Tab-separated table of C-alpha atoms in Angstrom:
chain	number	residue	atom	x	y	z
N	1	MET	CA	-23.539	168.629	109.352
N	2	THR	CA	-19.898	168.032	108.752
N	3	ASP	CA	-17.973	166.763	111.341
N	4	ARG	CA	-14.115	166.295	111.450
N	5	ILE	CA	-11.200	166.117	114.431
N	6	PHE	CA	-7.532	167.055	113.668
N	7	ILE	CA	-5.516	165.023	115.811
N	8	ASN	CA	-1.959	165.175	116.645
N	9	ALA	CA	-1.567	168.793	116.271
N	10	VAL	CA	0.858	171.450	118.101
N	11	ASP	CA	-0.578	174.670	119.473
N	12	ALA	CA	1.485	177.821	119.539
N	13	GLY	CA	3.634	176.903	122.318
N	14	GLY	CA	4.566	173.334	121.517
N	15	GLN	CA	1.254	171.592	123.553
N	16	SER	CA	-0.104	168.598	121.899
N	17	ILE	CA	-3.932	169.162	120.968
N	18	ASN	CA	-6.917	168.228	118.917
N	19	LEU	CA	-9.284	170.444	117.309
N	20	VAL	CA	-12.628	169.546	116.289
N	21	VAL	CA	-14.800	171.007	113.523
N	22	ARG	CA	-18.183	171.023	112.720
N	23	ASP	CA	-19.687	172.811	109.448
N	24	GLY	CA	-16.293	174.559	109.182
N	25	ARG	CA	-15.755	175.923	112.554
N	26	PHE	CA	-13.833	175.130	115.589
N	27	THR	CA	-16.303	173.455	118.503
N	28	ALA	CA	-13.527	172.083	120.684
N	29	ILE	CA	-9.710	172.567	121.014
N	30	GLY	CA	-7.529	170.861	123.478
N	31	ALA	CA	-5.401	167.870	124.647
N	32	ASP	CA	-8.541	165.728	125.762
N	33	CYS	CA	-11.388	166.977	123.573
N	34	ALA	CA	-13.128	164.682	120.984
N	35	ALA	CA	-15.466	164.679	118.263
N	36	ALA	CA	-18.614	163.227	117.872
N	37	PRO	CA	-19.214	159.449	116.934
N	38	GLY	CA	-18.488	158.924	113.129
N	39	ALA	CA	-16.460	161.865	112.936
N	40	GLU	CA	-13.585	161.950	110.174
N	41	THR	CA	-10.337	162.116	111.516
N	42	ILE	CA	-7.573	163.972	109.927
N	43	ASP	CA	-3.904	163.074	111.578
N	44	LEU	CA	-1.665	166.139	111.611
N	45	ASP	CA	1.060	164.298	112.642
N	46	GLY	CA	3.280	166.798	114.912
N	47	ARG	CA	2.393	169.874	112.929
N	48	VAL	CA	2.093	173.202	114.304
N	49	VAL	CA	-0.883	175.085	113.586
N	50	LEU	CA	-0.845	178.529	112.766
N	51	PRO	CA	-3.896	181.307	112.152
N	52	GLY	CA	-4.352	181.827	108.095
N	53	PHE	CA	-1.895	184.481	107.489
N	54	VAL	CA	-3.049	187.932	106.591
N	55	ASP	CA	-0.681	190.355	104.057
N	56	GLY	CA	-1.685	193.797	105.250
N	57	HIS	CA	0.011	195.537	102.286
N	58	ILE	CA	0.771	194.058	98.632
N	59	HIS	CA	0.463	195.633	95.368
N	60	LEU	CA	-1.594	193.076	93.066
N	61	ASP	CA	-1.542	195.287	89.877
N	62	LYS	CA	2.441	195.592	89.682
N	63	SER	CA	3.873	192.188	89.954
N	64	PHE	CA	5.467	190.303	87.562
N	65	VAL	CA	4.503	187.092	89.171
N	66	GLY	CA	3.039	185.064	86.252
N	67	ASP	CA	4.904	186.431	83.601
N	68	ARG	CA	8.520	186.237	82.523
N	69	TRP	CA	11.356	187.353	84.995
N	70	VAL	CA	11.701	191.281	84.238
N	71	PRO	CA	15.461	192.521	85.102
N	72	HIS	CA	15.559	195.665	87.485
N	73	GLU	CA	16.401	198.373	86.400
N	74	SER	CA	18.228	201.159	88.540
N	75	VAL	CA	17.167	204.835	88.715
N	76	ASP	CA	18.016	208.294	90.348
N	77	THR	CA	14.464	209.746	91.133
N	78	LEU	CA	11.095	208.949	91.606
N	79	ARG	CA	9.654	209.813	88.450
N	80	GLU	CA	12.176	208.048	86.645
N	81	ARG	CA	11.038	205.206	88.234
N	82	LEU	CA	7.362	205.873	87.446
N	83	ALA	CA	8.577	205.862	83.938
N	84	VAL	CA	9.964	202.440	84.224
N	85	GLU	CA	7.408	201.001	85.763
N	86	LYS	CA	4.706	202.202	82.933
N	87	ARG	CA	6.847	200.902	80.182
N	88	GLN	CA	7.492	197.220	81.776
N	89	LEU	CA	3.797	197.242	82.435
N	90	ALA	CA	2.884	197.833	79.370
N	91	ALA	CA	4.623	194.764	77.698
N	92	ALA	CA	3.479	192.405	80.559
N	93	PRO	CA	0.262	190.517	80.459
N	94	PRO	CA	-3.011	191.746	81.647
N	95	ILE	CA	-3.414	192.598	85.379
N	96	VAL	CA	-6.513	190.238	86.095
N	97	GLU	CA	-3.628	187.537	84.571
N	98	ARG	CA	-1.026	188.475	86.942
N	99	ALA	CA	-2.989	189.216	90.128
N	100	ASN	CA	-4.423	185.658	89.693
N	101	ALA	CA	-1.092	184.447	89.623
N	102	LEU	CA	0.423	186.369	92.798
N	103	ILE	CA	-2.626	185.229	94.832
N	104	ALA	CA	-2.757	181.675	94.080
N	105	GLN	CA	1.211	181.725	95.235
N	106	ALA	CA	-0.094	183.498	98.517
N	107	ALA	CA	-2.897	181.166	98.854
N	108	ALA	CA	-0.303	178.088	98.624
N	109	PHE	CA	1.295	179.698	101.387
N	110	GLY	CA	-1.540	179.871	103.584
N	111	THR	CA	-2.604	183.197	103.002
N	112	VAL	CA	-6.066	183.668	103.707
N	113	ALA	CA	-6.642	187.758	103.544
N	114	MET	CA	-4.508	190.647	102.083
N	115	ARG	CA	-4.730	194.606	101.882
N	116	SER	CA	-3.647	195.435	98.087
N	117	HIS	CA	-3.039	199.065	97.314
N	118	VAL	CA	-3.938	199.772	93.352
N	119	ASP	CA	-2.701	202.612	91.144
N	120	VAL	CA	-5.456	204.936	90.531
N	121	ASP	CA	-4.970	208.499	88.732
N	122	ALA	CA	-6.364	210.523	86.074
N	123	THR	CA	-4.186	208.912	83.390
N	124	THR	CA	-5.062	205.470	84.280
N	125	GLY	CA	-8.213	205.966	85.529
N	126	LEU	CA	-10.166	203.247	87.231
N	127	SER	CA	-9.043	200.649	85.061
N	128	ASN	CA	-6.496	199.288	87.421
N	129	LEU	CA	-8.829	198.891	90.215
N	130	GLN	CA	-11.559	197.224	88.112
N	131	ALA	CA	-9.079	194.661	86.988
N	132	VAL	CA	-7.984	193.871	90.328
N	133	MET	CA	-12.015	193.743	91.574
N	134	ALA	CA	-12.419	191.267	88.707
N	135	ALA	CA	-9.774	189.419	90.281
N	136	ARG	CA	-10.713	189.825	93.915
N	137	GLU	CA	-14.137	188.614	92.770
N	138	GLN	CA	-12.219	185.234	91.476
N	139	TRP	CA	-11.115	184.402	94.895
N	140	ARG	CA	-14.228	185.264	97.166
N	141	GLY	CA	-14.444	183.167	99.529
N	142	ILE	CA	-10.652	181.746	99.477
N	143	VAL	CA	-8.717	185.331	100.091
N	144	ASP	CA	-10.506	188.013	101.846
N	145	ILE	CA	-9.031	190.975	99.683
N	146	GLU	CA	-9.674	194.573	100.667
N	147	LEU	CA	-8.477	197.285	98.137
N	148	VAL	CA	-7.002	200.610	98.555
N	149	ALA	CA	-7.259	203.205	95.715
N	150	PHE	CA	-3.481	204.387	95.555
N	151	PRO	CA	-2.041	207.710	93.984
N	152	GLN	CA	1.268	206.681	93.543
N	153	ALA	CA	2.216	209.782	91.194
N	154	GLY	CA	0.665	211.900	93.879
N	155	VAL	CA	-2.386	213.932	94.446
N	156	VAL	CA	-2.360	217.630	94.684
N	157	THR	CA	0.266	217.458	91.866
N	158	CYS	CA	-1.386	215.558	89.648
N	159	PRO	CA	-4.772	217.336	88.562
N	160	GLY	CA	-7.987	215.204	88.494
N	161	THR	CA	-6.358	212.686	91.002
N	162	ALA	CA	-8.742	214.048	93.615
N	163	GLU	CA	-11.715	213.199	91.636
N	164	ILE	CA	-10.323	209.723	90.240
N	165	LEU	CA	-9.589	208.783	94.331
N	166	ASP	CA	-13.562	209.529	95.199
N	167	ALA	CA	-14.699	207.851	92.039
N	168	ALA	CA	-12.492	204.694	93.013
N	169	VAL	CA	-13.985	204.606	96.290
N	170	ARG	CA	-17.635	204.711	94.719
N	171	GLU	CA	-16.781	201.931	92.655
N	172	GLY	CA	-15.408	199.487	95.222
N	173	ALA	CA	-12.215	200.177	96.903
N	174	ASP	CA	-12.415	199.949	100.820
N	175	VAL	CA	-9.718	202.389	101.397
N	176	VAL	CA	-8.238	205.950	100.467
N	177	GLY	CA	-4.811	206.052	99.839
N	178	GLY	CA	-2.059	208.810	99.989
N	179	ILE	CA	1.887	209.348	99.274
N	180	ASP	CA	4.429	211.419	100.880
N	181	PRO	CA	1.887	214.471	101.095
N	182	THR	CA	5.390	216.730	101.699
N	183	THR	CA	7.995	215.556	99.353
N	184	LEU	CA	5.763	214.312	96.635
N	185	ASP	CA	3.123	216.713	96.879
N	186	GLY	CA	4.628	219.867	98.413
N	187	ASP	CA	1.623	220.579	100.075
N	188	ALA	CA	0.698	218.323	103.108
N	189	ASP	CA	-2.539	220.206	104.181
N	190	GLY	CA	-3.988	220.001	100.747
N	191	GLN	CA	-3.279	216.088	100.385
N	192	LEU	CA	-4.772	215.104	103.437
N	193	ASP	CA	-7.477	217.679	103.157
N	194	ILE	CA	-8.703	215.471	100.123
N	195	VAL	CA	-7.726	212.159	101.818
N	196	PHE	CA	-9.877	212.684	104.616
N	197	GLY	CA	-12.274	214.557	103.156
N	198	ILE	CA	-13.349	211.307	100.803
N	199	ALA	CA	-12.753	208.943	104.120
N	200	GLU	CA	-15.367	211.045	105.954
N	201	LYS	CA	-17.880	211.538	103.282
N	202	ARG	CA	-17.581	207.976	102.058
N	203	GLY	CA	-17.152	205.889	105.162
N	204	ALA	CA	-13.884	204.718	103.695
N	205	LYS	CA	-10.584	203.499	105.370
N	206	ILE	CA	-7.606	205.770	105.113
N	207	ASP	CA	-3.921	204.117	104.299
N	208	ILE	CA	-1.009	206.466	103.412
N	209	HIS	CA	2.217	205.689	102.027
N	210	LEU	CA	4.953	207.477	104.057
N	211	HIS	CA	8.441	207.592	103.352
N	212	GLU	CA	9.344	211.013	104.212
N	213	PRO	CA	12.379	211.015	106.136
N	214	GLY	CA	13.442	211.932	109.623
N	215	GLU	CA	11.969	215.106	111.272
N	216	THR	CA	9.822	215.651	108.221
N	217	GLY	CA	7.922	212.396	108.845
N	218	ILE	CA	7.580	212.755	111.807
N	219	ALA	CA	5.628	216.159	111.496
N	220	GLN	CA	3.986	214.240	108.947
N	221	LEU	CA	2.523	211.436	111.332
N	222	LEU	CA	2.123	214.003	114.106
N	223	ARG	CA	-0.219	215.776	111.594
N	224	ILE	CA	-1.780	212.746	110.116
N	225	ALA	CA	-2.750	211.440	114.265
N	226	ALA	CA	-4.075	214.916	114.794
N	227	ARG	CA	-6.536	214.861	111.693
N	228	THR	CA	-7.571	211.259	112.669
N	229	ARG	CA	-8.277	212.460	116.501
N	230	ALA	CA	-10.349	215.340	115.329
N	231	ALA	CA	-12.368	213.468	112.605
N	232	GLY	CA	-13.284	210.488	115.374
N	233	LEU	CA	-11.282	208.059	112.862
N	234	GLY	CA	-9.457	206.264	115.359
N	235	GLY	CA	-8.409	202.533	113.922
N	236	ARG	CA	-9.543	203.060	110.478
N	237	VAL	CA	-6.194	204.892	109.557
N	238	ASN	CA	-2.921	203.301	108.607
N	239	VAL	CA	0.432	204.727	107.918
N	240	SER	CA	2.504	202.305	105.775
N	241	HIS	CA	6.249	202.265	105.737
N	242	ALA	CA	6.976	205.359	108.126
N	243	TYR	CA	10.020	205.133	107.424
N	244	ALA	CA	10.937	208.117	109.785
N	245	LEU	CA	10.593	206.188	112.969
N	246	GLY	CA	14.047	204.141	112.089
N	247	GLN	CA	15.574	207.248	111.803
N	248	VAL	CA	15.063	209.392	114.524
N	249	SER	CA	15.728	209.436	118.210
N	250	GLU	CA	14.367	207.292	121.102
N	251	ASP	CA	12.373	210.405	122.330
N	252	ASP	CA	10.842	211.392	119.070
N	253	VAL	CA	9.999	207.905	118.996
N	254	GLN	CA	8.228	207.753	122.079
N	255	ARG	CA	6.377	210.990	121.507
N	256	THR	CA	5.239	210.222	118.102
N	257	ALA	CA	4.039	206.801	119.368
N	258	ALA	CA	2.133	208.155	121.940
N	259	ALA	CA	0.241	210.677	119.520
N	260	LEU	CA	-0.364	207.599	116.989
N	261	ALA	CA	-1.668	205.340	120.044
N	262	GLU	CA	-4.131	208.055	121.747
N	263	ALA	CA	-5.103	208.597	117.811
N	264	GLY	CA	-5.436	205.202	116.951
N	265	VAL	CA	-3.589	205.142	114.010
N	266	SER	CA	-1.676	201.971	113.021
N	267	ILE	CA	1.465	201.196	111.220
N	268	LEU	CA	2.540	198.776	108.818
N	269	THR	CA	6.100	197.735	108.210
N	270	ASN	CA	7.679	195.069	105.708
N	271	ALA	CA	10.872	195.442	107.592
N	272	PRO	CA	12.712	196.589	103.835
N	273	GLY	CA	16.290	195.455	103.698
N	274	ASP	CA	17.853	198.590	102.292
N	275	CYS	CA	16.633	201.213	104.993
N	276	ALA	CA	15.601	201.845	108.163
N	277	PHE	CA	11.920	200.887	109.450
N	278	PRO	CA	9.720	201.525	112.589
N	279	PRO	CA	10.982	200.068	115.944
N	280	VAL	CA	8.538	197.438	116.175
N	281	GLN	CA	8.656	196.465	120.006
N	282	ALA	CA	8.857	200.070	121.355
N	283	LEU	CA	5.605	200.808	119.352
N	284	ARG	CA	3.488	198.172	120.249
N	285	ASP	CA	4.772	198.894	124.269
N	286	ALA	CA	3.750	202.457	123.815
N	287	GLY	CA	0.114	201.051	122.434
N	288	VAL	CA	0.326	201.483	118.488
N	289	HIS	CA	-1.055	198.793	116.279
N	290	VAL	CA	1.752	197.452	114.188
N	291	PHE	CA	1.137	194.793	111.473
N	292	ALA	CA	3.054	193.072	108.426
N	293	GLY	CA	2.845	192.912	104.861
N	294	ASN	CA	5.326	191.948	101.806
N	295	ASP	CA	4.647	195.348	99.804
N	296	ASN	CA	6.099	195.017	96.153
N	297	ILE	CA	6.714	191.543	95.007
N	298	ARG	CA	8.910	191.161	91.908
N	299	ASP	CA	8.223	194.107	90.009
N	300	ALA	CA	9.864	197.556	88.640
N	301	TRP	CA	10.340	198.843	92.257
N	302	TRP	CA	12.170	195.299	92.929
N	303	PRO	CA	12.896	191.817	92.297
N	304	TYR	CA	12.459	189.967	95.512
N	305	GLY	CA	9.505	188.372	97.373
N	306	ASN	CA	7.119	185.227	96.420
N	307	GLY	CA	4.016	186.341	98.725
N	308	ASP	CA	4.626	184.372	102.146
N	309	MET	CA	4.017	186.013	104.844
N	310	LEU	CA	5.443	183.275	107.172
N	311	GLN	CA	8.915	184.431	105.489
N	312	ARG	CA	7.929	187.949	106.255
N	313	ALA	CA	7.156	187.342	109.404
N	314	MET	CA	10.647	185.841	109.566
N	315	MET	CA	11.871	188.594	108.199
N	316	VAL	CA	10.552	190.961	110.313
N	317	GLY	CA	11.873	189.112	113.645
N	318	TYR	CA	15.315	189.178	111.923
N	319	ARG	CA	15.735	192.683	111.333
N	320	SER	CA	13.914	193.673	114.941
N	321	GLY	CA	16.226	191.587	116.639
N	322	PHE	CA	13.870	189.226	117.823
N	323	TYR	CA	15.423	186.151	119.309
N	324	THR	CA	12.889	184.768	122.061
N	325	ASP	CA	9.742	182.830	121.550
N	326	GLU	CA	7.667	185.428	122.815
N	327	ALA	CA	9.521	187.882	120.334
N	328	LEU	CA	9.206	185.689	117.630
N	329	GLY	CA	5.311	185.393	118.381
N	330	ILE	CA	5.039	189.262	118.198
N	331	ALA	CA	6.448	188.818	114.644
N	332	LEU	CA	4.060	186.153	113.705
N	333	ASP	CA	1.213	187.986	115.415
N	334	MET	CA	2.169	190.815	112.859
N	335	ALA	CA	1.252	188.415	109.923
N	336	THR	CA	-1.651	187.185	111.337
N	337	HIS	CA	-4.053	188.491	114.073
N	338	ALA	CA	-2.572	192.228	113.866
N	339	GLY	CA	-3.447	192.190	110.021
N	340	ALA	CA	-6.935	190.730	110.514
N	341	ARG	CA	-7.870	193.093	113.201
N	342	VAL	CA	-6.894	196.058	110.472
N	343	ILE	CA	-8.788	194.530	107.359
N	344	GLY	CA	-11.733	193.670	109.743
N	345	LYS	CA	-11.505	190.207	109.195
N	346	ASP	CA	-14.220	188.278	111.494
N	347	ASN	CA	-14.247	185.070	113.079
N	348	TYR	CA	-10.565	184.667	112.690
N	349	GLY	CA	-7.918	182.826	114.430
N	350	ILE	CA	-7.553	179.356	116.112
N	351	ALA	CA	-10.465	179.322	118.770
N	352	VAL	CA	-13.698	177.805	119.292
N	353	GLY	CA	-16.646	179.507	117.166
N	354	CYS	CA	-14.077	180.864	114.769
N	355	ASP	CA	-13.489	179.418	111.044
N	356	ALA	CA	-11.334	176.383	111.106
N	357	THR	CA	-9.065	178.380	108.436
N	358	PHE	CA	-5.265	177.370	109.506
N	359	VAL	CA	-1.909	176.388	108.437
N	360	ALA	CA	-0.453	173.244	109.703
N	361	VAL	CA	3.560	173.202	109.343
N	362	ARG	CA	6.522	171.083	110.519
N	363	ALA	CA	7.814	172.921	113.825
N	364	PRO	CA	7.643	171.841	117.126
N	365	ASN	CA	6.330	175.435	117.912
N	366	ALA	CA	5.221	178.637	116.566
N	367	ALA	CA	8.654	180.160	117.257
N	368	ALA	CA	10.405	177.850	115.498
N	369	ALA	CA	7.948	177.747	112.536
N	370	VAL	CA	9.050	181.591	112.177
N	371	ALA	CA	12.416	181.060	112.759
N	372	GLY	CA	12.744	178.463	110.053
N	373	VAL	CA	9.906	179.196	107.488
N	374	PRO	CA	9.376	175.461	106.774
N	375	ALA	CA	8.291	174.970	103.029
N	376	GLU	CA	5.905	172.426	103.524
N	377	ARG	CA	2.260	173.975	104.376
N	378	TRP	CA	-1.040	172.418	104.909
N	379	VAL	CA	-3.652	174.800	104.181
N	380	PHE	CA	-7.083	174.411	105.243
N	381	ARG	CA	-10.010	176.793	104.756
N	382	ARG	CA	-13.251	176.062	106.835
N	383	GLY	CA	-11.837	172.733	107.710
N	384	GLU	CA	-11.276	171.715	104.174
N	385	SER	CA	-7.891	171.721	102.014
N	386	ASP	CA	-6.731	173.577	99.374
N	387	THR	CA	-5.883	171.196	97.187
N	388	GLY	CA	-9.163	170.171	96.590
N	389	ALA	CA	-8.089	166.442	97.228
N	390	PRO	CA	-9.467	165.803	101.056
N	391	PHE	CA	-6.816	166.681	103.195
N	392	ALA	CA	-3.541	166.162	101.072
N	393	PRO	CA	-0.249	168.629	101.685
N	394	ALA	CA	-1.747	171.605	100.223
N	395	LEU	CA	1.603	172.483	98.318
N	396	ARG	CA	0.375	174.062	95.473
N	397	PHE	CA	-2.938	176.020	94.735
N	398	THR	CA	-4.201	176.587	90.990
N	399	ARG	CA	-7.014	177.747	89.739
């Protein structure tokens, strides 16, 4: 057995605590708790302890992290963007190399789990998925990675994609994806028939990119909620982005939120900087499960991002007008517990019985950590430091 006690820690509310760990799990947490005689002592020196971060939406196959800087190219249409992406990725290092670089960077910031969307279509087949699956295997036990088979170019309008989606789930994808059933495919029911059909047949989850605007987007959300309810898939269906929820009236938001909550459909946002996004507080108040992710990171779609989910929590709070400690706690929850619930990560959190996987940062409490995004991170997985040297600051993580 391995016994350790982390002393002089601070909990989310700013109270001093100790954390006792045995064989990689928390056995006691509190101001006065003590470890067994002979336990190793690690002094956190007043750092606040946060759950390991969960990135609910990332694209590991698209990023140029680990490669040269690639200047962004402006385009006018989705098809033009896809053409630019295809050309730029053809000149980039192999997917496994770039995916490993991005996972390593995210892990250094304290990410312990992520959901990655991976492009699949009749042209590329399963090659992207197989590459990211290889990267996932290399990180097993360090970062849990759930994979979405993502039909970036559409489903109905791209012959053979339905079969590829089904094959991707058989191959090892955990989630079947969709995208803009009306504005991209022009056949909402046709796309949703395929996506929900595969999910029901294979026991997979669903995650649909939805950029459709205004009333079109709201109609799509209601359609997805109705299908989820009818299929009994509550808690297994997510809609990513859902910009329409930030573009319609409060009454429309409330009506749609009620349907989503009743059906058990969650919403993912990265709080993008150039468009409206879902009203987080209103959705949560209505009972909708809302979580956060980084989305694209330094790729053909945009040049921003570094994989830091604490920074993403700050962005969610900043764009949502979250100022109180309680509200900043919501932003942190979206980057931790809320995402863990969607992915299905077990034994998660800073609680007795859970894996002793956490991030310690120099801040007086969790709210201050979200607002200030301290650069230094001490990352521990099952009570062990990430650096390979016992309990040294985990500023970098390399493989």
